[in-house]
Coordinates of C-alpha atoms and ligand atoms in Angstrom, one line a residue:
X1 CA 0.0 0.0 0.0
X2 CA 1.3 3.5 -0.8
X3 CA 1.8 6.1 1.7
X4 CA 0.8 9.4 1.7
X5 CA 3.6 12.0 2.2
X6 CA 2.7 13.8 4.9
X7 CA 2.9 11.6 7.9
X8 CA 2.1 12.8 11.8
X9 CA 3.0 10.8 14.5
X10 CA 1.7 11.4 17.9
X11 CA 3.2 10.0 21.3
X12 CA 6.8 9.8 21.7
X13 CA 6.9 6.6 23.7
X14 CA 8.3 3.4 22.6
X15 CA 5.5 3.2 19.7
X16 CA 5.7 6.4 18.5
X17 CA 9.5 6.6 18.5
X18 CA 10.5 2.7 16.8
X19 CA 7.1 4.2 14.6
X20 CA 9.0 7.2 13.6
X21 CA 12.9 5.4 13.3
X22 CA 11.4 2.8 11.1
X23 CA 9.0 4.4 8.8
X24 CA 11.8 7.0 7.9
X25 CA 14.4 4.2 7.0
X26 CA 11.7 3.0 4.9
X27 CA 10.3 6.2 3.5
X28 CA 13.4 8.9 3.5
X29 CA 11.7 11.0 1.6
X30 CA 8.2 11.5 3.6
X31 CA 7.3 14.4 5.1
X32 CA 6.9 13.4 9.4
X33 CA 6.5 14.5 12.3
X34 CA 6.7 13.1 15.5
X35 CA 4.7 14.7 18.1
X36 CA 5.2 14.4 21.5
X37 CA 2.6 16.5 24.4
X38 CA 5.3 16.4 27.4
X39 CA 8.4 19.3 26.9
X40 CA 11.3 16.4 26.9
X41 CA 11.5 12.6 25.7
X42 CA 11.7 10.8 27.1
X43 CA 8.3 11.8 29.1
X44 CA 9.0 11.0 32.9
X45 CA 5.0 10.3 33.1
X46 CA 5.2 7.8 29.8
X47 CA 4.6 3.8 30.2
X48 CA 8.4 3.8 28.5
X49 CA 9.9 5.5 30.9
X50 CA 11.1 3.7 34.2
X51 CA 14.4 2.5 35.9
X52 CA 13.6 -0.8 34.3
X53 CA 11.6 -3.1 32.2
X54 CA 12.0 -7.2 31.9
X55 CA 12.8 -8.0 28.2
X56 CA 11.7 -12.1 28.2
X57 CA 10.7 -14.3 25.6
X58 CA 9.3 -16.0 28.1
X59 CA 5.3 -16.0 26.3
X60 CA 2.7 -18.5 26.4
X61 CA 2.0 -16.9 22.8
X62 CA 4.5 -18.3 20.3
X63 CA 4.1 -15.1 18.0
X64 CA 5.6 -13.0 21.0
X65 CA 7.9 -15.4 21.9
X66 CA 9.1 -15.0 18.2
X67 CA 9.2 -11.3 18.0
X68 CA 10.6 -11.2 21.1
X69 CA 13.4 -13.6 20.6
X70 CA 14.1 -10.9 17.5
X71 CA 13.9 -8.2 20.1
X72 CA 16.4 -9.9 22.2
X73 CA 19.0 -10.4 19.5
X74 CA 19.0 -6.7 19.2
X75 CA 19.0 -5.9 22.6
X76 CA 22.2 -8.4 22.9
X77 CA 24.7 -8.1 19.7
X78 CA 23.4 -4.4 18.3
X79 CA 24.0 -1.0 20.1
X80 CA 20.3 -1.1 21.2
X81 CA 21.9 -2.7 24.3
X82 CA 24.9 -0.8 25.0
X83 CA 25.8 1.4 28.0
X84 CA 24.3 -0.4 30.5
X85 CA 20.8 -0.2 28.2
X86 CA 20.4 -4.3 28.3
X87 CA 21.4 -6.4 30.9
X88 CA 20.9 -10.5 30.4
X89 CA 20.7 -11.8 34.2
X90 CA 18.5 -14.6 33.7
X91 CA 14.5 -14.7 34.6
X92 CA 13.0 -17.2 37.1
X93 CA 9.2 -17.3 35.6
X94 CA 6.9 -18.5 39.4
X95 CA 3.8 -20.1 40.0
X96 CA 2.0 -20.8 43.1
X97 CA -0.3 -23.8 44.0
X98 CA -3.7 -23.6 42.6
X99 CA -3.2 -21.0 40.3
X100 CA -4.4 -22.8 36.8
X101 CA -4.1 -19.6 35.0
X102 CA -0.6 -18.5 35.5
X103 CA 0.6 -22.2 36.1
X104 CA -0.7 -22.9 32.5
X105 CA 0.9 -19.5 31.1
X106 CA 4.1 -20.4 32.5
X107 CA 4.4 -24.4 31.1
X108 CA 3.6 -23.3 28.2
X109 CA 6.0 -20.2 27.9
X110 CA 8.5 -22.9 29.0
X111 CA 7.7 -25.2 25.9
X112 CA 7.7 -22.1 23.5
X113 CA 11.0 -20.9 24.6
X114 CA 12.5 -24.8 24.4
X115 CA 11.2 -25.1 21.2
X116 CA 12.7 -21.8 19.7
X117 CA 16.1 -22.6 21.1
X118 CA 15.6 -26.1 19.3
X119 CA 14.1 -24.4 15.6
X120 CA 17.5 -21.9 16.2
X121 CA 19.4 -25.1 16.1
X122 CA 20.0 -25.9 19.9
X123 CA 21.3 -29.3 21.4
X124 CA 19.1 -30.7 23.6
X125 CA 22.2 -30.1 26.2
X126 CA 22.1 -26.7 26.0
X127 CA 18.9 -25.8 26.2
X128 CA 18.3 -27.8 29.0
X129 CA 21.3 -25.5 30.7
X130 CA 19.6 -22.7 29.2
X131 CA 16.0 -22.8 30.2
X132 CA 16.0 -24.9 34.2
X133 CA 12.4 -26.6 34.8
X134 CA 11.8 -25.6 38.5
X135 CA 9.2 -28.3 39.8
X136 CA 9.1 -27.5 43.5
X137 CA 10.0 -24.8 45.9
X138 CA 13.8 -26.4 46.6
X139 CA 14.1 -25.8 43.3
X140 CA 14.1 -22.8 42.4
X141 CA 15.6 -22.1 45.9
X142 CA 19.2 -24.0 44.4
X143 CA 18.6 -21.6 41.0
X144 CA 18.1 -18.0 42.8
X145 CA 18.8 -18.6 46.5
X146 CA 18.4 -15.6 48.0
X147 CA 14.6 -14.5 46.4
X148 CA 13.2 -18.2 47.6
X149 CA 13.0 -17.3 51.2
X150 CA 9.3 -16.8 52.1
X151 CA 8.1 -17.7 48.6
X152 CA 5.0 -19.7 48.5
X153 CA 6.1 -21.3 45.1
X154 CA 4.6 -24.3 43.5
X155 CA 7.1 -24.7 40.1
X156 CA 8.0 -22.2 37.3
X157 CA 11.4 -22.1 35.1
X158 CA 14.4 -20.3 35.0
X159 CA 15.1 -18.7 31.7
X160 CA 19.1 -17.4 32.0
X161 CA 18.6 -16.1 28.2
X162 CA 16.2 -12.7 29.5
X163 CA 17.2 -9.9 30.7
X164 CA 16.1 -6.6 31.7
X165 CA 16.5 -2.8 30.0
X166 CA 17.1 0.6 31.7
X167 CA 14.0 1.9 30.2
X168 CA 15.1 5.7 30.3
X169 CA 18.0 5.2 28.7
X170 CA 16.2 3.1 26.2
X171 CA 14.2 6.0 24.9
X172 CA 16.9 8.4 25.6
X173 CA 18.3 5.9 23.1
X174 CA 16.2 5.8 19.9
X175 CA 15.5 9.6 20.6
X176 CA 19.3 10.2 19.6
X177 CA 18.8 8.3 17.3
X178 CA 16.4 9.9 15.4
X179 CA 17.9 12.9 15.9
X180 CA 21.0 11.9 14.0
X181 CA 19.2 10.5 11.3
X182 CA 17.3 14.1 11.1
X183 CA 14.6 12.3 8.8
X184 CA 11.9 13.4 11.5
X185 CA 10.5 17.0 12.7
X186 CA 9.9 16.3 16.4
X187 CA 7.2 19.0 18.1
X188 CA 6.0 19.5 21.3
X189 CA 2.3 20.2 22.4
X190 CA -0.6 18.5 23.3
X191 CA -3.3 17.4 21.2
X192 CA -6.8 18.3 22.0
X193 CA -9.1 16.1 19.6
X194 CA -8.9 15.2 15.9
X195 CA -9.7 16.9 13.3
X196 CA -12.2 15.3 11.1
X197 CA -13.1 16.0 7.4
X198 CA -16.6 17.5 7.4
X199 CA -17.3 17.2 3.7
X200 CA -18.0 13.9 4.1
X201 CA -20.2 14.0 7.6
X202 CA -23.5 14.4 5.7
X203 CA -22.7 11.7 2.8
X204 CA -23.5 8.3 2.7
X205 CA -19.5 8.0 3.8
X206 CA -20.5 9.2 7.1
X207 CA -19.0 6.4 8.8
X208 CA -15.6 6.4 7.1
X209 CA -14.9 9.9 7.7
X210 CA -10.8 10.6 6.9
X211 CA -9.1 12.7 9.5
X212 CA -7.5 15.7 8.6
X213 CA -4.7 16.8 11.6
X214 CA -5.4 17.4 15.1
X215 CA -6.1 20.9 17.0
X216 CA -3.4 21.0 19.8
X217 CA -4.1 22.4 23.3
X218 CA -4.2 25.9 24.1
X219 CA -0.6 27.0 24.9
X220 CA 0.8 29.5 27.8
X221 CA -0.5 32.5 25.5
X222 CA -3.6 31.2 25.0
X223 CA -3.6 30.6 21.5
X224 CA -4.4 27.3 19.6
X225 CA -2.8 25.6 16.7
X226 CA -3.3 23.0 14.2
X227 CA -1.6 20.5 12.1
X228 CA -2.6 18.7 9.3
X229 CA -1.7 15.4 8.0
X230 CA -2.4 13.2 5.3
X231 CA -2.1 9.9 7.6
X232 CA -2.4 10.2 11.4
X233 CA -0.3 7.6 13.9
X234 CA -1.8 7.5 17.3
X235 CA 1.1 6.3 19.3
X236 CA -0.3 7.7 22.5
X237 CA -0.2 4.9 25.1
X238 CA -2.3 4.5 27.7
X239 CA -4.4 8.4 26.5
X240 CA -5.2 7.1 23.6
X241 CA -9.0 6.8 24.4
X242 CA -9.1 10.4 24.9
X243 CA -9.0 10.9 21.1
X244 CA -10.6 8.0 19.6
X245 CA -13.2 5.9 21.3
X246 CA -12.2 2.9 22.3
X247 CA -14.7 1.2 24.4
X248 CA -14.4 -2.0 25.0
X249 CA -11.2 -1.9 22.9
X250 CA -8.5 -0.1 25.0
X251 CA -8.5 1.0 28.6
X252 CA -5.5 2.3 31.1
X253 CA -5.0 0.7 34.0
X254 CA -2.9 1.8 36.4
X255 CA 0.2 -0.4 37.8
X256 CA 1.7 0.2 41.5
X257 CA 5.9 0.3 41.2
X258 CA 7.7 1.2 44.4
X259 CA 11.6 2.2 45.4
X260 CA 13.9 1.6 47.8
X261 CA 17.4 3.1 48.6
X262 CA 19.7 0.7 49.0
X263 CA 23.7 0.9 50.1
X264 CA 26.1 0.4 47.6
X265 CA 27.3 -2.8 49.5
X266 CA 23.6 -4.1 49.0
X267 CA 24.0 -2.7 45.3
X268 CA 27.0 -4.7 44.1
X269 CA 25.2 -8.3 46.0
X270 CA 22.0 -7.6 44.3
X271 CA 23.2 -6.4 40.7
X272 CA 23.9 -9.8 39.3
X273 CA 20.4 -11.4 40.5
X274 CA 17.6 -13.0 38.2
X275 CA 14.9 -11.1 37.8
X276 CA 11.8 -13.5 39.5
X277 CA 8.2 -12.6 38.3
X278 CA 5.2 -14.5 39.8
X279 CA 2.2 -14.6 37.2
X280 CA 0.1 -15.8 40.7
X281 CA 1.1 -12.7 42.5
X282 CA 1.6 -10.3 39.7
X283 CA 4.8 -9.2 42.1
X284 CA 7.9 -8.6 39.9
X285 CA 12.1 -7.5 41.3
X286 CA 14.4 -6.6 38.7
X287 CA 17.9 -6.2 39.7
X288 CA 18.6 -3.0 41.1
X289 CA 20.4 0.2 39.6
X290 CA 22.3 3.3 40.6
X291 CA 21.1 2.5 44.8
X292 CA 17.4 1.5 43.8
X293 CA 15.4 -1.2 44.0
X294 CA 12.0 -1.6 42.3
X295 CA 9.1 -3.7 43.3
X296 CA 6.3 -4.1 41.2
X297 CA 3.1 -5.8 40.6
X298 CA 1.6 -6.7 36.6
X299 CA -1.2 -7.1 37.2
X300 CA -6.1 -6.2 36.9
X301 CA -4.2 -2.5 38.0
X302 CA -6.5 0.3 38.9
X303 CA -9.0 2.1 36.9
X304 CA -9.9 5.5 36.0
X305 CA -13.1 6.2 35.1
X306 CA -13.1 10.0 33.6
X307 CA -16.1 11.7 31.2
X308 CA -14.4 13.1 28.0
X309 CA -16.1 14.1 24.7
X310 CA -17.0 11.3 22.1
X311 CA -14.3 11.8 19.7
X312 CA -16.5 13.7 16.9
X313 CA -19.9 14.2 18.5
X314 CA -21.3 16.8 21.7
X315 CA -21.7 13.6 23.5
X316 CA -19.6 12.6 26.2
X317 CA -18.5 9.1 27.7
X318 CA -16.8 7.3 30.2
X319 CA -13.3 6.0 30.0
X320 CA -10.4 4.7 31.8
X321 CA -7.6 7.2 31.5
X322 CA -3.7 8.3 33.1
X323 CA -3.7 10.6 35.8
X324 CA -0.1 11.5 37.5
X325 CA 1.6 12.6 40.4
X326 CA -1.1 10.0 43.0
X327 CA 0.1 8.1 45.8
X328 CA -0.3 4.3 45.2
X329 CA -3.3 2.8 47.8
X330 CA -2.7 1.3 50.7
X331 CA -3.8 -2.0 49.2
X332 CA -0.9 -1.6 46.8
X333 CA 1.8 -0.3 48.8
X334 CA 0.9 -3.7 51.2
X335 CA 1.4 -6.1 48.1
X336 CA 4.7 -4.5 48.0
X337 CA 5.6 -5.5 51.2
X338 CA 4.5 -8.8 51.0
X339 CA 6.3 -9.7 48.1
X340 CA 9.9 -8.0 49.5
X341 CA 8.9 -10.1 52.7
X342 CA 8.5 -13.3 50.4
X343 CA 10.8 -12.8 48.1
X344 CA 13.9 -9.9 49.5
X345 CA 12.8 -10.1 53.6
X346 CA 16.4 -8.0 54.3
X347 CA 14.2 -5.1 52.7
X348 CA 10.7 -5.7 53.7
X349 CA 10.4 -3.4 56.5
X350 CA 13.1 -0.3 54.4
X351 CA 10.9 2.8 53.5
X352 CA 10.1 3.3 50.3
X353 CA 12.0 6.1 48.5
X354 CA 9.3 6.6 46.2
X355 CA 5.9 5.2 44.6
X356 CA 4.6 5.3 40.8
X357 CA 1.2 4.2 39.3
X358 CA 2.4 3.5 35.9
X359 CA -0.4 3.4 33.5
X360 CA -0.9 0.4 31.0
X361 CA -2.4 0.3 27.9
X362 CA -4.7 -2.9 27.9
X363 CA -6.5 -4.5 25.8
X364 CA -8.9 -7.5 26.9
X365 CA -6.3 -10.0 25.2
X366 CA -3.8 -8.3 26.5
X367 CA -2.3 -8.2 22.5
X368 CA -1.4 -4.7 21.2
X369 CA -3.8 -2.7 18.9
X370 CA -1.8 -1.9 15.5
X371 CA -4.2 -1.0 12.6
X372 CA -5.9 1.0 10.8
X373 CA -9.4 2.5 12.6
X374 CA -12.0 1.3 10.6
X375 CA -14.3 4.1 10.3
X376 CA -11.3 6.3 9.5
X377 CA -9.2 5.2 6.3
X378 CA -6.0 7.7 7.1
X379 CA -6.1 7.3 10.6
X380 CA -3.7 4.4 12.2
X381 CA -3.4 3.3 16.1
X382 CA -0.4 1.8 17.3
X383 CA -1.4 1.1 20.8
X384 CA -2.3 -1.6 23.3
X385 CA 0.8 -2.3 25.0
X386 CA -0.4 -3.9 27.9
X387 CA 2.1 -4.0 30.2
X388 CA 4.4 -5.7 27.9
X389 CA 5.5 -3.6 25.0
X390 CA 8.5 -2.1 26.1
X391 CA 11.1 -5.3 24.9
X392 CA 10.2 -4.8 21.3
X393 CA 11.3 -1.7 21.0
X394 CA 14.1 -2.8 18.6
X395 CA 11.8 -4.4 16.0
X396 CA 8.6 -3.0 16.7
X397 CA 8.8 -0.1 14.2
X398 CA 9.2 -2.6 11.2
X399 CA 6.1 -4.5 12.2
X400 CA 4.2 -1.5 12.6
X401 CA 5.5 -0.1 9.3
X402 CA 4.4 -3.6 8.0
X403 CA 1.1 -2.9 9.1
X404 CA 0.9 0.7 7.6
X405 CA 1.9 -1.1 4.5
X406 CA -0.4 -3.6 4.7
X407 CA 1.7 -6.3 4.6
X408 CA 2.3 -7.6 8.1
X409 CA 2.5 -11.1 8.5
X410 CA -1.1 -12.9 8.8
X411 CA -0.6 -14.2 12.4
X412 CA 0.1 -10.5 14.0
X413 CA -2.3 -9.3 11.5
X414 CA -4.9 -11.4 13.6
X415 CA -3.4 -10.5 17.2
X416 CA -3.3 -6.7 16.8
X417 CA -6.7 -5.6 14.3
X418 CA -9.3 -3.8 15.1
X419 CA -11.6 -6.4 17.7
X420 CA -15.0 -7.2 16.4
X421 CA -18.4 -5.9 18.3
X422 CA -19.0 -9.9 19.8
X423 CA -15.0 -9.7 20.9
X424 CA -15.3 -6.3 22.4
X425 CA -18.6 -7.6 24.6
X426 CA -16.5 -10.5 25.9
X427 CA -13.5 -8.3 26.9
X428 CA -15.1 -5.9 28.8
X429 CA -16.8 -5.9 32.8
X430 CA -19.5 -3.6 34.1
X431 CA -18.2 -0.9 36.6
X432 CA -20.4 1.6 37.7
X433 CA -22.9 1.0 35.0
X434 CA -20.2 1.2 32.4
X435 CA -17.9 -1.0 30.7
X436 CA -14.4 -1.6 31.3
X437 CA -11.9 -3.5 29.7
X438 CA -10.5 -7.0 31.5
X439 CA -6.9 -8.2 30.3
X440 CA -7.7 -12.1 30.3
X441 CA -3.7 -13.2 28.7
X442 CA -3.3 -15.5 31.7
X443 CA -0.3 -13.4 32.9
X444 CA -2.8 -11.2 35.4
X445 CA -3.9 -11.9 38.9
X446 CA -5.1 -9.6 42.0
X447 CA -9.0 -8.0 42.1
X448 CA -10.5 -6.9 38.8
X449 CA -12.0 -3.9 38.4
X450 CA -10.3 -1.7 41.3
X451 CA -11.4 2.3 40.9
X452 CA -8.0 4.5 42.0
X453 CA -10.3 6.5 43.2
X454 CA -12.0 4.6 46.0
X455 CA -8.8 2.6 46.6
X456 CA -7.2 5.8 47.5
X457 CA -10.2 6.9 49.9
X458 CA -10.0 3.7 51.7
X459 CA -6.5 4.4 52.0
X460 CA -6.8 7.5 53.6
X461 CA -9.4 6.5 56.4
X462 CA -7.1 4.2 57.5
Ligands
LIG1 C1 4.6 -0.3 35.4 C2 4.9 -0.9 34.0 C3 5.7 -2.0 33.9 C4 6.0 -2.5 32.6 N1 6.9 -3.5 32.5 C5 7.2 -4.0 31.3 C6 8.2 -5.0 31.2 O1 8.7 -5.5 32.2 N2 8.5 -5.4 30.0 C7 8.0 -4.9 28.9 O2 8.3 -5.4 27.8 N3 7.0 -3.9 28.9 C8 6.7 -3.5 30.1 N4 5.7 -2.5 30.2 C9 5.0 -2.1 29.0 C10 5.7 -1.1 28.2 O3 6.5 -0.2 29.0 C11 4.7 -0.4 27.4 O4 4.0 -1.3 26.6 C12 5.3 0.6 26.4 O5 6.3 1.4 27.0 C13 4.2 1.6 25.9 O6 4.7 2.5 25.1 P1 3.8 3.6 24.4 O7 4.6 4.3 23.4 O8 2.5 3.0 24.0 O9 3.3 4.5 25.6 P2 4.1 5.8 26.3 O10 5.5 5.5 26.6 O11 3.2 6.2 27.4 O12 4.1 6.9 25.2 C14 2.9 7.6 24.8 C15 3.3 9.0 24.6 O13 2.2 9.7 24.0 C16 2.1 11.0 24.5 N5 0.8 11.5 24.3 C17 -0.4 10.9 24.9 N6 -1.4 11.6 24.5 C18 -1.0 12.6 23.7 C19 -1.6 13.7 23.1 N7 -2.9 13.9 23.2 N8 -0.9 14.6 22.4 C20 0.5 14.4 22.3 N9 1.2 13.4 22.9 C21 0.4 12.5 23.6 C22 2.5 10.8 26.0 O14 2.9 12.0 26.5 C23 3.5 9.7 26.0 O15 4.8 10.2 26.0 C24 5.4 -1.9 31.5 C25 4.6 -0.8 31.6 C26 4.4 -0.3 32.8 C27 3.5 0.9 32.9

C-alpha cells in the first residue's frame, strides 16, 4: 500500500519513536512529524519511561515469543543494548499452587522458549542448561537462592537467556537516534481532539470519515494551533481513548511500582540477581540500579473512570484514563511489602523512596492494537501495549511499518486488528454501570475492576 507523504505521529513513547525510526528508514523521503505533548522525551509520566523493564521471551503466545526472541538479538549483539541499556541476568518465571491460570501460562511459555532454542538449532544439552524446569519450591531455591525465602512457590522455570532494560535510557536511546538521522521533525504540544473531514459527515460515507490533523491544546498565551496530515499515527499509550473511542477496545490501567534506597554494598550483591516474576502474584524485582530497587506488581491494576467528549460528536463518555503525580493505595503499597517479605525479607520493613502508578495500555487479550481505525481510512493506532510492550522496541517499528503497509505477516495481522463488536462484549466488565476492559492473557492476577479513586479513599481512612 502506498503512503501518503505527509505523515504525523503522535506520542513519543516506545510506539511512536520505533514508529517514527522505522517508517523514515523505509520512507526517507516523507514528510513526518513526530509529536510528543510532554516538553522532553523521554516523558518522565510515559509507560516507556522507568528504571527498568524485563525483556523475556518467556510467552505463552508463540508469535511473542518470536518477535521477542528478534527483540532480544538486538537488545544483545546491536548497540540497542549498550551502556548499561540491556542487561541479560536470567529470569526465574513462578507459580503458586492452585493458580491454573498463571501455572498454565508459565508451562507453556517454558515449551515455546524450548522449542525456539531447538528451531534456532539448539542441542538438547544446552537448552536444558539454558532454560532450568523448577518443579518445587527447593528448586528454584538451588537456582536464585536468595529470592526463595518466604516464597509460596509451586514450580516455574528459569530462563538465564532474558534480561532486563534501563527503560530511560532506552528511549533516551532511539531519541538520539532519530535525531541523528534528522529524517523526522519532532514538536511538542498536546493534542486536543482530531480533526475530522466535514465534507463527508453528511454523505452516505459518514462512517468512514478521513481525518485531517489534530487541534493542539491551548498553549501558555492562549492561542491554539493546528496541524494537518495526510495519515495520522496515534502512538499515545495508555491516553489514547481520549481521542478516539475505544470502548471496549483499550482502557488504562494503572500499575503500583515502588523504590527503595539501597547501600552500595547491597547494590553490588544484588546487581547480578535474576529477575523473578510470579504470574500468581503479579509481584515482579528486577535487579537493582544506581542505589534503587523496584518492586512491582503486573497485574487487573486500577481504573480511571473520567467523562471526556465522544471523539467527533457533543456527546460525552466514560473511559479509563492516566492521571499522574497520585500516591499508590494502601492496598498496593501492602502487596509490596508482602512480596519484599516473600521474596527480599532483608528489605521488607526499608521505606520506600518513592511510589509510581504507571499506566498500562490494555486491551482485553492483552495483544497490542496496531491498525488501521476502521471508520477512518487515514487514521492508524499503534497502541495496546499492555504492560508488555517495552522489549520490542528494537523491532517493533518494522512491524508497525508492515502494518501501515499492509503487509504484516497474517498471524500478527490477527493478534493486533481492530476487535469485532462480539470480541469487544467478551472483553469488557460492568463498573459503575459502564464497561471496562479485562486483560484475560493468563499473565494477570489480583482483584478486577479496582477504581484508583476509591482505593485511595480507603487508604486515607485508615
Ligand atoms: C509499570 C509498568 C511496567 C512495565 N513492565 C514491562 C516489562 O517489564 N517489559 C515490557 O516489555 N514492557 C513493560 N511495560 C510495558 C511497556 O512499558 C509499554 O507497553 C510501552 O512502554 C508503551 O509505550 P507507548 O509508546 O504505547 O506509551 P508511552 O510511553 O506512554 O508513550 C505515549 C506518549 O504519547 C504521549 N501522548 C499521549 N497523549 C498525547 C496527546 N494527546 N498529544 C501528544 N502526545 C500525547 C504521551 O505524553 C507519551 O509520552 C510496562 C509498563 C508499565 C506501565
Amino acid at each position: 500500500m502506498e503512503l501518503p507523504d505527509n505523515i504525523l505521529i503522535v506520542g513519543g513513547g516506545v510506539f511512536g519513536l520505533s514508529t517514527a525510526l522505522s517508517l523514515s528508514e523505509r520512507h526517507p523521503n516523507k514528510q513526518i512529524t513526530l509529536l510528543e505533548a510532554s516538553p522532553t522525551i523521554p516523558n518522565p509520566h510515559g509507560s516507556s519511561v522507568d528504571t527498568s523493564r524485563i525483556i523475556r521471551a518467556d510467552y505463552s503466545n508463540p508469535a511473542y515469543t518470536k518477535l521477542a526472541a528478534a527483540g532480544i538479538k538486538k537488545w544483545r549483539n546491536t548497540e540497542w543494548g549498550h551502556e548499561g541499556r540491556y542487561t541479560e541476568n536470567g529470569l526465574a518465571l513462578v507459580y503458586t499452587e492452585g493458580n491454573f491460570d498463571s501455572e498454565n501460562y508459565t508451562r507453556k511459555s517454558y515449551e515455546n522458549v524450548k522449542k525456539l532454542l531447538e528451531e534456532e538449532g539448539e542441542g538438547s544439552e544446552s537448552i536444558a542448561e539454558k532454560v532450568v524446569y523448577l518443579p518445587d519450591k527447593a528448586a528454584l531455591e538451588k537456582v536464585v537462592p536468595r529470592y526463595a525465602a518466604g516464597m509460596n512457590i509451586s514450580g516455574g522455570y528459569f530462563n538465564r537467556g532474558s534480561g532486563w532494560g534501563d527503560a530511560e535510557a532506552g528511549v533516551r536511546f532511539a531519541k538520539k537516534k532519530l535525531d541523528e538521522m534528522a529524517k523526522v521533525v519532532v514538536r511538542h504540544g498536546e493534542v486536543e481532539r482530531l480533526l475530522f473531514d466535514e465534507t463527508s459527515s453528511s454523505s452516505s460515507s459518514a462512517s468512514q470519515r478521513r481525518v485531517t490533523g489534530a487541534i493542539l491544546k491551548d498553549t501558555a498565551n492562549g492561542t491554539t494551533s493546528t496541524i494537518t496530515a495526510d495519515l495520522i499515527i496515534l502512538a499515545t499509550g495508555a491516553a489514547t481513548g481520549r481521542l478516539v473511542d475505544l470502548r471496549g477496545i483499550v482502557d488504562a490501567t494503572g500499575q503500583v511500582l515502588a523504590y527503595i534506597n539501597i547501600t552500595d554494598e547491597e547494590q553490588a550483591q544484588l546487581a547480578h540477581m535474576p529477575t523473578i516474576l510470579s504470574f500468581s502474584t503479579g509481584m515482579f524485582i528486577i535487579p537493582p540500579r544506581n542505589n534503587l530497587l523496584k518492586i512491582a506488581r503486573h497485574a487487573y491494576g486500577y481504573l480511571n473512570p473520567s467523562d471526556v467528549p465522544v471523539p467527533g460528536s457533543s456527546q460525552t463518555m466514560r473511559v479509563s484514563l492516566p492521571v499522574h503525580d497520585l500516591p499508590i493505595p494502601a492496598e498496593g503499597e501492602r502487596a509490596c511489602r508482602q512480596a519484599l517479605r516473600e521474596m527480599l525479607p532483608a528489605f521488607a520493613e526499608r521505606p520506600f523512596a518513592r511510589t509510581r502508578i504507571c499506566w498500562y495500555s490494555d486491551t482485553p487479550t492483552g495483544d497490542f492494537l496496531i491498525t488501521y481505525h476502521p471508520s477512518h481510512p487515514n487514521l492508524f493506532l499503534a497502541t495496546g501495549g499492555s504492560g508488555h510492550g517495552y522489549k520490542f522496541f528494537p523491532v517493533l517499528g518494522d512491524q508497525i511499518v508492515n502494518a501501515l503497509e499492509g503487509r504484516l505477516d497474517p498471524e500478527l495481522q490477527r493478534l493486533w486488528k481492530w476487535p469485532d463488536q462480539q470480541e469487544q462484549r467478551e472483553g469488557s466488565m460492568e463498573r459503575e454501570g459502564v464497561k471496562f476492559v479485562v486483560t484475560r492473557d493468563g499473565s494477570r492476577s489480583g482483584k478486577v475492576g479496582m477504581i484508583l479513586k476509591d482505593e485511595l479513599a480507603r487508604s486515607s481512612r485508615l
